[in-house]
Coordinates of C-alpha atoms in Angstrom, one line a residue:
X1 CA 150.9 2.4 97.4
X2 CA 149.9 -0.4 99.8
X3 CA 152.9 0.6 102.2
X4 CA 151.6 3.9 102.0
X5 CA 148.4 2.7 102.8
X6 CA 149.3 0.7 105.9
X7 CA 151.2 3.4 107.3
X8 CA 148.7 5.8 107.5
X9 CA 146.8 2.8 108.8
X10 CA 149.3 2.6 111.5
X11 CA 149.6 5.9 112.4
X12 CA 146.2 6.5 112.8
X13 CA 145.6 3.3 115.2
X14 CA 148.7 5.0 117.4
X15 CA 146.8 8.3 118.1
X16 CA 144.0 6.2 118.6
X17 CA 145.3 4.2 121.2
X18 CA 148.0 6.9 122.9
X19 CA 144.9 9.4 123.0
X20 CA 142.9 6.7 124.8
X21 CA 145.6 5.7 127.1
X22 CA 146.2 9.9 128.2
X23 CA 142.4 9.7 128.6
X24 CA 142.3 6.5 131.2
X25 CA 144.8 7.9 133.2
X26 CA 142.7 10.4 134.4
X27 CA 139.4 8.8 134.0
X28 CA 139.6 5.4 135.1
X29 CA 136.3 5.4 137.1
X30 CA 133.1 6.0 135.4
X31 CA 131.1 6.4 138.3
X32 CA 133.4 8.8 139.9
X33 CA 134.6 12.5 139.5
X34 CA 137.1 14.4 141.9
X35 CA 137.5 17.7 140.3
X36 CA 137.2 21.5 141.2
X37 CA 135.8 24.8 138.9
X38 CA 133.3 24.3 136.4
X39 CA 132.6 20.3 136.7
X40 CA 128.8 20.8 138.5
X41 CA 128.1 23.5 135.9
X42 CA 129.3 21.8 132.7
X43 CA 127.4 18.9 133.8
X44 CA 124.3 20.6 134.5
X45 CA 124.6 21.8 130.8
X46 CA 124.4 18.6 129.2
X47 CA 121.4 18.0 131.1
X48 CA 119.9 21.1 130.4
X49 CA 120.7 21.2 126.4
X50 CA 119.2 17.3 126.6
X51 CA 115.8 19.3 126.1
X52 CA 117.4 22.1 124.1
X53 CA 114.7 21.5 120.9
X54 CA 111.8 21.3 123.2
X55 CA 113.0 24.9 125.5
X56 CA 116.1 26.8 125.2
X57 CA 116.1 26.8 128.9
X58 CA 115.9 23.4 131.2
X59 CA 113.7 24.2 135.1
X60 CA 115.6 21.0 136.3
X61 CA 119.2 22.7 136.5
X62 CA 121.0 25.4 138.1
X63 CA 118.4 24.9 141.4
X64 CA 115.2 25.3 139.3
X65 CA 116.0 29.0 138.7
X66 CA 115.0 29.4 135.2
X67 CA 118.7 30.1 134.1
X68 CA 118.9 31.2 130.7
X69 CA 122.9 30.2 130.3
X70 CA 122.2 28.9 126.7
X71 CA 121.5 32.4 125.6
X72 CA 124.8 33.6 126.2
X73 CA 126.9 30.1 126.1
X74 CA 128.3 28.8 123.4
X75 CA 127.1 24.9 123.2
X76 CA 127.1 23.0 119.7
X77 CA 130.8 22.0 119.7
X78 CA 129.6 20.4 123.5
X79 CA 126.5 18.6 122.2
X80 CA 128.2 15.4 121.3
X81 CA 128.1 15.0 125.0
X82 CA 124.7 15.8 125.4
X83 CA 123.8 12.9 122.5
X84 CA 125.8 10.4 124.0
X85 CA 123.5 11.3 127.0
X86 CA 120.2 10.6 125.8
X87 CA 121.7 7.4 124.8
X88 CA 123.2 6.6 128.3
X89 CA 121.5 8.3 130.5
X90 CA 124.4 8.9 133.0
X91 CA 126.0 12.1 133.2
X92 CA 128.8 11.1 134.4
X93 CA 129.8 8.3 131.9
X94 CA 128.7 11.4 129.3
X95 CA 131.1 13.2 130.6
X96 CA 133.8 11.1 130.5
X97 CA 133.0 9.7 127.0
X98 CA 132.7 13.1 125.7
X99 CA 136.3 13.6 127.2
X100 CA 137.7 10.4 125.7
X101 CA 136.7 11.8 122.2
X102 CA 137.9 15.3 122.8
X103 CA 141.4 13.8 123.4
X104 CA 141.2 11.5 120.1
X105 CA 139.7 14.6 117.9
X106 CA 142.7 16.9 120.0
X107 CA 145.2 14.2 118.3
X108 CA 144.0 13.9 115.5
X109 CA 143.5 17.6 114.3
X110 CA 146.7 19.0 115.9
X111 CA 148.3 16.0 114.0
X112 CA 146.9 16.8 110.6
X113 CA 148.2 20.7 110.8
X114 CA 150.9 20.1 112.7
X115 CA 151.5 17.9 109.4
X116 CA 150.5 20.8 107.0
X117 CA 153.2 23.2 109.2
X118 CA 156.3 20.8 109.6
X119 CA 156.0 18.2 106.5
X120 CA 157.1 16.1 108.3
X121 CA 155.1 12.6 109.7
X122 CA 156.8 11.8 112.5
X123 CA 157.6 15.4 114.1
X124 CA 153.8 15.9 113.7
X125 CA 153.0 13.1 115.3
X126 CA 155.4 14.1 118.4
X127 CA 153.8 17.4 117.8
X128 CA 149.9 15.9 118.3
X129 CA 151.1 13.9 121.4
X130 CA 152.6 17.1 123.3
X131 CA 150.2 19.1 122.6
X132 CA 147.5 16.5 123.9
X133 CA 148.9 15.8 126.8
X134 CA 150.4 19.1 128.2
X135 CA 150.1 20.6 131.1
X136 CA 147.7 23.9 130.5
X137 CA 145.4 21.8 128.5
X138 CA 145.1 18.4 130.9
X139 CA 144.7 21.2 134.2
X140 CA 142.0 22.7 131.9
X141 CA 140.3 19.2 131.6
X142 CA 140.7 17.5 134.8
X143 CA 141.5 19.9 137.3
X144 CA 139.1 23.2 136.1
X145 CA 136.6 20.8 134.0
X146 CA 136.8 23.8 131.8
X147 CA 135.4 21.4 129.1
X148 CA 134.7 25.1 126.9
X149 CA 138.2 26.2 127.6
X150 CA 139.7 22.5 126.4
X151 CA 137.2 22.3 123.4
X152 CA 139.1 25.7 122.5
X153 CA 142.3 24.4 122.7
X154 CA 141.4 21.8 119.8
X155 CA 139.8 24.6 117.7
X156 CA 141.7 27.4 117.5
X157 CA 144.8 25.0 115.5
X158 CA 143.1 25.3 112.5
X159 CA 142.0 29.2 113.1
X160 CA 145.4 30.0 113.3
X161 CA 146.7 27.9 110.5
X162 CA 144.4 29.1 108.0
X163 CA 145.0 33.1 109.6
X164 CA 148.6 32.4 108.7
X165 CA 148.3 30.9 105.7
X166 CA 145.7 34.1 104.3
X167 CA 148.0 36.6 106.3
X168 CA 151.5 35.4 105.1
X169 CA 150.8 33.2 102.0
X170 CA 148.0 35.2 100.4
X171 CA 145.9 31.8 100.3
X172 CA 142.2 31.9 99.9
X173 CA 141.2 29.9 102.2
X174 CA 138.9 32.6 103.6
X175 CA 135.7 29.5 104.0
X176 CA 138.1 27.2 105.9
X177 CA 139.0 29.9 108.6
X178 CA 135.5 31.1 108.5
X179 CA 134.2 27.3 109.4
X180 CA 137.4 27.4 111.7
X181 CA 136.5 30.3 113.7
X182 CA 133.0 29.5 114.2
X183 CA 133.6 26.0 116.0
X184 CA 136.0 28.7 118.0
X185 CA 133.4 30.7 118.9
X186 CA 130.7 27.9 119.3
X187 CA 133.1 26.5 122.0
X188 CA 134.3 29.7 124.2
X189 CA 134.0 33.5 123.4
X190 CA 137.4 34.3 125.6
X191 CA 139.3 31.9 123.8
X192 CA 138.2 33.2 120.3
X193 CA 139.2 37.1 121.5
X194 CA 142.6 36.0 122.5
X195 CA 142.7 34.2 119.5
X196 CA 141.7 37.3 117.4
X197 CA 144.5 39.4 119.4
X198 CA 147.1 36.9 117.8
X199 CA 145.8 37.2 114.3
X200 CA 145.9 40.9 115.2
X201 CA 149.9 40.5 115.7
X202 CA 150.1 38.5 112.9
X203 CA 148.8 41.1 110.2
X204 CA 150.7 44.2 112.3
X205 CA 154.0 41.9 111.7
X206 CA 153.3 41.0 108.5
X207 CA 152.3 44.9 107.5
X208 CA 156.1 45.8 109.6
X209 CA 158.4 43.6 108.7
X210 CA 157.0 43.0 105.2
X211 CA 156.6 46.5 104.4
X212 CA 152.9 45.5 102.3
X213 CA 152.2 47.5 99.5
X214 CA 149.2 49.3 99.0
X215 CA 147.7 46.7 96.6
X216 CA 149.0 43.7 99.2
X217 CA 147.8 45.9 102.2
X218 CA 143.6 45.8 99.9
X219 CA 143.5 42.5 99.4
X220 CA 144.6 41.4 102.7
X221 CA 142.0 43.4 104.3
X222 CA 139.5 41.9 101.2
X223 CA 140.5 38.7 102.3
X224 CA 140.0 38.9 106.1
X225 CA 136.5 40.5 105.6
X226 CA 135.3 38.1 103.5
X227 CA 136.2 35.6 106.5
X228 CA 134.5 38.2 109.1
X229 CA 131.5 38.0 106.8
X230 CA 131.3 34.1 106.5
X231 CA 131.7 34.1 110.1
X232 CA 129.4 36.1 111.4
X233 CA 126.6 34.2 109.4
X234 CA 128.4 31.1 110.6
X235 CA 127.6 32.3 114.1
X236 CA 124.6 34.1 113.9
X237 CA 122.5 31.1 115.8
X238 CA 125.0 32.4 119.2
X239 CA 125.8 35.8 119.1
X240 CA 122.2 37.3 117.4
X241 CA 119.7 35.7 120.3
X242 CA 122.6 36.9 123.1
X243 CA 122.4 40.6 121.3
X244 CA 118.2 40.4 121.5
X245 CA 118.6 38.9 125.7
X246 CA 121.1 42.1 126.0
X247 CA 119.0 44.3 124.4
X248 CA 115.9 43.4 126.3
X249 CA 117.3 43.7 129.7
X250 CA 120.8 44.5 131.3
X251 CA 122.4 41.0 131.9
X252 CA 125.1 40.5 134.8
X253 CA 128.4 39.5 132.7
X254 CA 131.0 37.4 134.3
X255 CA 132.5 38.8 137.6
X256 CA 136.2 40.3 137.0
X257 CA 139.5 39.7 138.3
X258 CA 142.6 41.4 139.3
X259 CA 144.7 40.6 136.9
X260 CA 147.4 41.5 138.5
X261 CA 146.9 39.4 141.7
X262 CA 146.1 36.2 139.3
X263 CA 149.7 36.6 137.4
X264 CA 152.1 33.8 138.7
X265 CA 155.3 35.4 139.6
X266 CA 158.2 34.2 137.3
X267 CA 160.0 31.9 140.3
X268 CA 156.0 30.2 141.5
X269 CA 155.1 29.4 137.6
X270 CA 158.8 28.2 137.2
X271 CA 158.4 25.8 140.8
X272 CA 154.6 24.7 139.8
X273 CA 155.7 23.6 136.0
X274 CA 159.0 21.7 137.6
X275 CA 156.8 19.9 140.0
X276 CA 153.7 19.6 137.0
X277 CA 151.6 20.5 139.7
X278 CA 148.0 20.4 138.1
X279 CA 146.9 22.8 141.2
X280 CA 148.9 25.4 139.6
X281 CA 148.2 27.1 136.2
X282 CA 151.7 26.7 134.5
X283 CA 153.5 24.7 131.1
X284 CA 154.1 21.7 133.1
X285 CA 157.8 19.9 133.2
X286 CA 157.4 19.1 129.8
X287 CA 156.7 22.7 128.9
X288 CA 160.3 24.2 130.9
X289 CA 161.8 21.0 128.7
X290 CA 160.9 22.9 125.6
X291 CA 162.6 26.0 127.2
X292 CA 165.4 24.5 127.9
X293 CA 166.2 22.1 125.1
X294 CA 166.0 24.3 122.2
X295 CA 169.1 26.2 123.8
X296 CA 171.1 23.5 122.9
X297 CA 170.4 23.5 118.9
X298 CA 169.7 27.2 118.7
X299 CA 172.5 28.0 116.1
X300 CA 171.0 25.1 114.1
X301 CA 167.3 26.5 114.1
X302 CA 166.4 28.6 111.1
X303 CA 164.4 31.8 111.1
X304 CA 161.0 30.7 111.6
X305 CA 161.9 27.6 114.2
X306 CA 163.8 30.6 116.2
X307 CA 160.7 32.7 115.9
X308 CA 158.7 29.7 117.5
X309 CA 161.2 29.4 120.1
X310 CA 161.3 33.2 121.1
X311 CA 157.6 33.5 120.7
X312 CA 157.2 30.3 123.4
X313 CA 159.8 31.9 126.0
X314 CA 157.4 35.4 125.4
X315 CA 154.0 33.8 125.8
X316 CA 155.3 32.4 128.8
X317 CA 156.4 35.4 129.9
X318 CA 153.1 37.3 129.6
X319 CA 151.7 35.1 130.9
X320 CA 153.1 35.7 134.7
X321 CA 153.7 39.1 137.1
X322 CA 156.9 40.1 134.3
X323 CA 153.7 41.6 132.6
X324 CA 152.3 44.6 133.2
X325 CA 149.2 43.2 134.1
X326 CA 147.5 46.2 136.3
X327 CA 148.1 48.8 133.2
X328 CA 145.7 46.9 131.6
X329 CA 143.0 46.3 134.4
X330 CA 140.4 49.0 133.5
X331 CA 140.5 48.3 129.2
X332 CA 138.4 45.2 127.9
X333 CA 141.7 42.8 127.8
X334 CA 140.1 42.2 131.7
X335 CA 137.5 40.3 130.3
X336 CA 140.2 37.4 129.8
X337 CA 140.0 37.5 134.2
X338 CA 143.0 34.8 134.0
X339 CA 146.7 35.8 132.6
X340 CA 147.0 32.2 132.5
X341 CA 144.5 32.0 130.0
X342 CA 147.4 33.1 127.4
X343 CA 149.1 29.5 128.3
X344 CA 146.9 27.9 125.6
X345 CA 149.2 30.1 122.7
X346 CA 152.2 29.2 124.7
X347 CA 151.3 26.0 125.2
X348 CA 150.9 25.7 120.7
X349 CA 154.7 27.6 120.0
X350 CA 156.0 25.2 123.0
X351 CA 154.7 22.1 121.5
X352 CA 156.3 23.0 118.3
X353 CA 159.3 24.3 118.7
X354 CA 159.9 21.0 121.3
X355 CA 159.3 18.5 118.2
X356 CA 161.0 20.2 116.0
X357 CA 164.2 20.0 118.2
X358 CA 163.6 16.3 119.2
X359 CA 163.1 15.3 115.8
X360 CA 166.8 17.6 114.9
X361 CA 168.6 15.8 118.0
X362 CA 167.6 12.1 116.8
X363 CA 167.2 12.0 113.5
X364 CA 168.9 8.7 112.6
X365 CA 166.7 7.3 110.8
X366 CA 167.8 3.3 112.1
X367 CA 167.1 4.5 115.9
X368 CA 164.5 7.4 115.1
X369 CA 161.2 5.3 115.9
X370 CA 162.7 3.9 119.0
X371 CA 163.5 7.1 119.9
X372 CA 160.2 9.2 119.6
X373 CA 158.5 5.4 121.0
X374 CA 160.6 6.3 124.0
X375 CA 158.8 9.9 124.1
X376 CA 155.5 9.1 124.2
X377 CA 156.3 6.6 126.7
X378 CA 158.2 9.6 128.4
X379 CA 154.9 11.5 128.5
X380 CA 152.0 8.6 129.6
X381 CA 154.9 7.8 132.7
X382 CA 154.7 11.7 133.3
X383 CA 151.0 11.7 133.2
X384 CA 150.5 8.8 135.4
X385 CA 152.7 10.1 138.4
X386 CA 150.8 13.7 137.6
X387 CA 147.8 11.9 138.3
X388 CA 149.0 9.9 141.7
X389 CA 149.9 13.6 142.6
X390 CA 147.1 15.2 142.1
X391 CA 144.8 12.5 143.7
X392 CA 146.5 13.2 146.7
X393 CA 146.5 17.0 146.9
X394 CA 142.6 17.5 145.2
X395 CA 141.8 15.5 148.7
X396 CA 142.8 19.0 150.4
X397 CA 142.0 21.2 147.9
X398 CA 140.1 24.5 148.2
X399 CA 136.5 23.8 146.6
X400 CA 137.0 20.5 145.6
X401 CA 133.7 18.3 144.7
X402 CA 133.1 14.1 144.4
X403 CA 130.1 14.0 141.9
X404 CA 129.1 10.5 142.0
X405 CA 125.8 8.6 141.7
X406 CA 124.7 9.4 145.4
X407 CA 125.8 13.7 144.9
X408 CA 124.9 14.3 141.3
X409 CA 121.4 15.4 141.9
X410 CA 122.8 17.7 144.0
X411 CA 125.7 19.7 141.4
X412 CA 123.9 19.8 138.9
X413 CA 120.1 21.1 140.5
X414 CA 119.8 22.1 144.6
X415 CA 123.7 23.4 144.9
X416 CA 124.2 25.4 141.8
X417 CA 124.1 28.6 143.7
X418 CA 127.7 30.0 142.7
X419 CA 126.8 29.4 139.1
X420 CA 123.4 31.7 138.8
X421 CA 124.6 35.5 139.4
X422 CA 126.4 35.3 135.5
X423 CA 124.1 36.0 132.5
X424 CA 121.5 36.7 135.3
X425 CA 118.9 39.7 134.4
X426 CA 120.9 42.6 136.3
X427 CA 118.1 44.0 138.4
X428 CA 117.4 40.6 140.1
X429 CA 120.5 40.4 141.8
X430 CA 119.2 42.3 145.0
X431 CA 116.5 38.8 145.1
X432 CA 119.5 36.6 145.2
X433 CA 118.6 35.4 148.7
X434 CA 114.9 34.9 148.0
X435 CA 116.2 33.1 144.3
X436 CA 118.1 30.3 146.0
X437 CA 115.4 29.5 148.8
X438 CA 112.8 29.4 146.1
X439 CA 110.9 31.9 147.6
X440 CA 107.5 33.5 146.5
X441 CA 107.1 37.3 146.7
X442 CA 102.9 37.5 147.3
X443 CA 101.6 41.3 147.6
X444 CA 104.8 42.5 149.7
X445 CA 105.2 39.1 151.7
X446 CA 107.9 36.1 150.5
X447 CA 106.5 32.8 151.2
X448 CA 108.1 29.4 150.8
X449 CA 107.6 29.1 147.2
X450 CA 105.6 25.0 146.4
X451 CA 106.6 23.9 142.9
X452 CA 106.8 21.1 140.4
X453 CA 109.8 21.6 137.9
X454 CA 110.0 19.7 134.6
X455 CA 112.5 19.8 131.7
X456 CA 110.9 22.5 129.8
X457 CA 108.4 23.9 132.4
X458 CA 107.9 24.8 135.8
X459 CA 104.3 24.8 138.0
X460 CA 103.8 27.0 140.9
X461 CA 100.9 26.3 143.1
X462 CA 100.0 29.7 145.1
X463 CA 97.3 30.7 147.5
X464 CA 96.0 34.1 147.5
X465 CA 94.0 36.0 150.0
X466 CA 93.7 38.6 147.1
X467 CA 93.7 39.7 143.7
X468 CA 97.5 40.5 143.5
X469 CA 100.6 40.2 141.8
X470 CA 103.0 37.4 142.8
X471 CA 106.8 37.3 141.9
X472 CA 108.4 33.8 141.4
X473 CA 112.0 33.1 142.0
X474 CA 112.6 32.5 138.4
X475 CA 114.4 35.0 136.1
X476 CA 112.6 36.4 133.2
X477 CA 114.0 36.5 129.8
X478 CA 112.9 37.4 126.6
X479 CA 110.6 34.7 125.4
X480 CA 110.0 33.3 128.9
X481 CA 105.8 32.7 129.2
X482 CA 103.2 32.1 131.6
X483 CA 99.8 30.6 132.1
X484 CA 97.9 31.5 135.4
X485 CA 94.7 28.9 135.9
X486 CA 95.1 28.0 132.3
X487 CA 95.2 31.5 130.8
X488 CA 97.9 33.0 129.5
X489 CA 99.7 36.4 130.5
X490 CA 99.6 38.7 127.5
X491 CA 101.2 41.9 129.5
X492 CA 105.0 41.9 131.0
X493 CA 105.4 39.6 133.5
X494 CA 109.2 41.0 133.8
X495 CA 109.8 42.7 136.7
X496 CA 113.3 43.2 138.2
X497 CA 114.5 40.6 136.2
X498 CA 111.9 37.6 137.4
X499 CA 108.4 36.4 136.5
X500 CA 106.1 38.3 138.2
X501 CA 102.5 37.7 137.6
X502 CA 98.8 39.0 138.2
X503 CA 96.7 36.5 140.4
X504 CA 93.3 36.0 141.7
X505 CA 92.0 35.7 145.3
X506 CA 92.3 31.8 146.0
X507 CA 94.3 28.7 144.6
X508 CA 96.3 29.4 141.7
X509 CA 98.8 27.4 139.4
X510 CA 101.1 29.1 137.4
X511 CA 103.1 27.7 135.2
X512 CA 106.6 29.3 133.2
X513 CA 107.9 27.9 129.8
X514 CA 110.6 29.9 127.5
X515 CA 109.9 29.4 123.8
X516 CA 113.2 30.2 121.3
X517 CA 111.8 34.1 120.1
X518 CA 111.1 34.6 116.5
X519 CA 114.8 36.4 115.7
X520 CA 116.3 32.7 117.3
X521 CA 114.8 30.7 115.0
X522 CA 115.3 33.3 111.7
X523 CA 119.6 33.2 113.4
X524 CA 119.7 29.4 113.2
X525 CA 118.1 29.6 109.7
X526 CA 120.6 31.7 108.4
X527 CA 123.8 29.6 110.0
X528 CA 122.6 26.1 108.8
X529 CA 121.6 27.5 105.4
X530 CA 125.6 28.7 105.8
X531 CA 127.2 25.9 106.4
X532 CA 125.2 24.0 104.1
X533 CA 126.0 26.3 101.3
X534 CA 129.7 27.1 102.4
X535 CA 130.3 23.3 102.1
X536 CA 128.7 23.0 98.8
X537 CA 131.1 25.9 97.7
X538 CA 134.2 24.0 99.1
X539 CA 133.3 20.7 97.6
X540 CA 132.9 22.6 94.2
X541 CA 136.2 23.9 94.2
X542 CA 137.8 20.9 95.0
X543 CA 136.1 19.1 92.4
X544 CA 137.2 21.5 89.9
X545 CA 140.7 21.7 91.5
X546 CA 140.6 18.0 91.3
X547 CA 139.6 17.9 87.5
X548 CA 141.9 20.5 86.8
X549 CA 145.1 18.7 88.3
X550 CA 144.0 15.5 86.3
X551 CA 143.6 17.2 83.2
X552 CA 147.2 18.2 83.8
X553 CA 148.4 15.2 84.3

């Protein structure tokens, strides 16, 4: 029991340390950021959620625009970061913190259901550390900073696992892939629909090939609604407040994408991953390795570790021009924008399939820990030349950023321009211009706008020559308020999609809060009592399972 004990002891400190060691690689500095993609706006979100109780929508960000991007993005799973914040006080050393502990929590969980999948400790543990550091998910991190995107990555092991297990096993664990799929859906919405499109494939193959009876075929679907139903009331603090912000007024969605034009062809994904090229959104060298390898044991893989093989080599596929990507441009698969998006399921049957093979090739149990030592090592040497790479090309990179103490004020408030025009109110887009100067409509005239932007407010100061209305560069959203002089504006003060306001001839001060609406506060309500009671639930069972088993005994 004791050797037990220390083992899982030992194993534990190794993820620790191996996932801390991936993470300094990349993040040695914690005053300094090169990256490219969403770093400015990610940052900006921790600031702005850092007075999320106070106003579900921060005036210091996104260039003092009012920009409602809490409505309709998913945060919680990304407020650690904005806690270790308010206790720092540094965005960047948030950012990287928060980093650090994704990559421990990435280990740990793809270890612990890796572990549930393989039995086996040690091919789980080559499992966690692959799956950590490959390539897909370490360009979404440091290359993108598509921190949603990466969160994702961790979260969607355990939707799938429990999907499987309900789908194929007929378990009833319908709570654990509710909880499961809401941390999904808290982290990013396009990873949750690709991962719904897999559980999809997973019920059509298990209805094919298993030929499901009518009975089999009920409960399934009993099952898999129950799970819908958990979920949604999971969930209902993000998508009910989006549906009443969508409802008020048309919001511009995410721009699309030729999907087509951003396939890889087969040869350019094949060169990128050889060269683990971070620049390029392909498996990496260690992702062709699990290609390759498996060829070389295939006659000794059973059904399901040839399944995972296949299903690797056709995600991959997809994922590039060999796809049919332009029949598919006009139906809502677009809303993925990225084919490459699909490398996070590739990047899970990859993993896999590549441990399991290792762990078939050396399994002699006197050289076996030297062997998978020698992995690991394998993949921190890979990852340290990736990163001398890529500090050399990011220098010439296309949109690449520094965000340190001296240009931080910038990204994250004055040059967050790019970011504004998604979840925007539709009908201001024509104001665009007159948004980013901070310019003040008064009777038909804009004026330089003078204001004085706080966390959870923002004061105009406007001279009229007459009793007027004035329209402020800041968008209008359901809940947004305003004071003119001290009195508050009981009528609209929505007009094409910003604050617009009755004034009086003279000096005026006007000042714009958002308050979380009535339906918000009822959403969040409902979730918290649902994970409160949904743990309760579990814990009960397992006490009684517990009882039960030592009753037995």
């Amino acid at each position: 029991m004791e050797n037990k004990r220390n083992k899982k002891i030992l194993v534990i400190l190794l993820l620790l340390v191996i996932s801390s060691c991936y993470s300094l690689v990349f993040f040695r500095n914690f005053e300094t950021i090169y990256s490219t993609g969403d770093l400015s706006f990610h940052l900006s979100r921790i600031k702005g959620l850092s007075s999320i109780f106070s106003s579900p929508i921060n005036y210091t960000t996104f260039n003092n625009s009012g920009y409602g991007v809490n409505f309709f993005y998913p945060y919680v799973t990304f407020f650690p970061a904005v806690i270790i914040f308010w206790i720092t006080q540094n965005l960047i050393l948030s950012y990287v913190l928060y980093v650090w502990l994704l990559n421990v929590v990435t280990i740990f969980v793809s270890f612990y259901y890796s572990k549930k999948i393989l039995n086996k400790v040690n091919t789980a543990f080559l499992f966690s550390c692959i799956y950590t550091f490959s390539a897909y998910r370490t360009v979404d991190i440091y290359h993108r900073s598509a921190i949603a995107e990466a969160i994702a990555i961790t979260a969607i092991l355990p939707v799938l696992y429990y999907a499987y297990q309900i789908i194929f096993y007929k378990k009833n664990q319908q709570k654990e892939l509710a909880i499961s799929m809401s941390f999904l859906i808290y982290s990013h919405v396009l990873s949750t629909l690709i991962c719904c499109s897999i559980i999809f494939v997973f019920i059509i193959i298990h209805i094919v090939i298993d030929q499901l009876s009518v009975n089999d075929l009920f409960n399934l679907v009993k099952r898999m609604i129950k799970s819908i139903l958990i979920t949604l009331v999971l969930t209902m603090y993000l998508w009910l407040p989006m549906i009443e912000q969508m409802v008020y007024q048309k919001i511009n969605r995410p721009s699309e994408t030729n999907l087509h034009t951003r396939s890889l062809s087969i040869s350019d994904s094949f060169i990128g991953a050889l060269n683990n090229d971070l620049t390029t959104y392909t498996i990496g060298f260690v992702g062709i390795i699990a290609l390759v390898l498996p060829l070389t044991t295939l006659k000794y893989l059973n059904k399901k570790e040839r399944i995972i093989y296949y299903s690797s080599i056709l995600t991959w596929l997809i994922t590039t021009s060999f796809f049919p990507w332009s029949l598919l441009q006009n139906t809502p698969i677009n809303l993925i924008q990225f084919p490459w998006r699909l490398l996070v399921i590739q990047t899970i049957f990859g993993s896999l399939i590549l441990a399991i093979v290792f762990a078939k090739k050396f399994n002699d149990k006197k050289n076996r820990a030297s062997y998978f030592l020698g992995a690991i090592i394998l993949l921190l040497i890979l990852s340290i030349a990736t990163k001398s790479n890529y500090s050399q090309k990011i220098l010439s990179f296309p949109g690449h950023i520094l965000v340190d103490e001296e240009t931080i004020e910038s990204y994250t408030t004055v040059g967050m321009d790019y970011f504004l025009y998604d979840y925007a109110p539709k009908d201001s887009l024509p104001l665009n211009e007159h948004i980013s100067k901070h310019e003040v409509k008064i009777g038909e005239t804009w004026e330089e706008g003078h204001y004085k932007a706080k966390s959870s407010s923002i004061i105009f100061d406007v001279f009229s020559n007459d009793n007027q209305k004035v329209t402020l560069p800041i968008y209008s959203y359901l809940g947004t308020e305003a004071t003119v002089n001290g009195k508050l504006i009981d009528s609209s003060i929505n007009a094409n999609g910003l604050v617009t306001v009755p004034v009086v001839f003279g000096e005026n001060r006007i000042v714009i809060t958002t308050k979380n609406t009535l339906l918000s506060v009822i959403a969040a309500f409902f979730s918290i009592s649902g994970y409160i009671l949904v743990i309760i639930k579990y814990k009960n069972n397992r006490l009684r399972t517990d009882i039960l088993y030592s009753g037995r005994k």
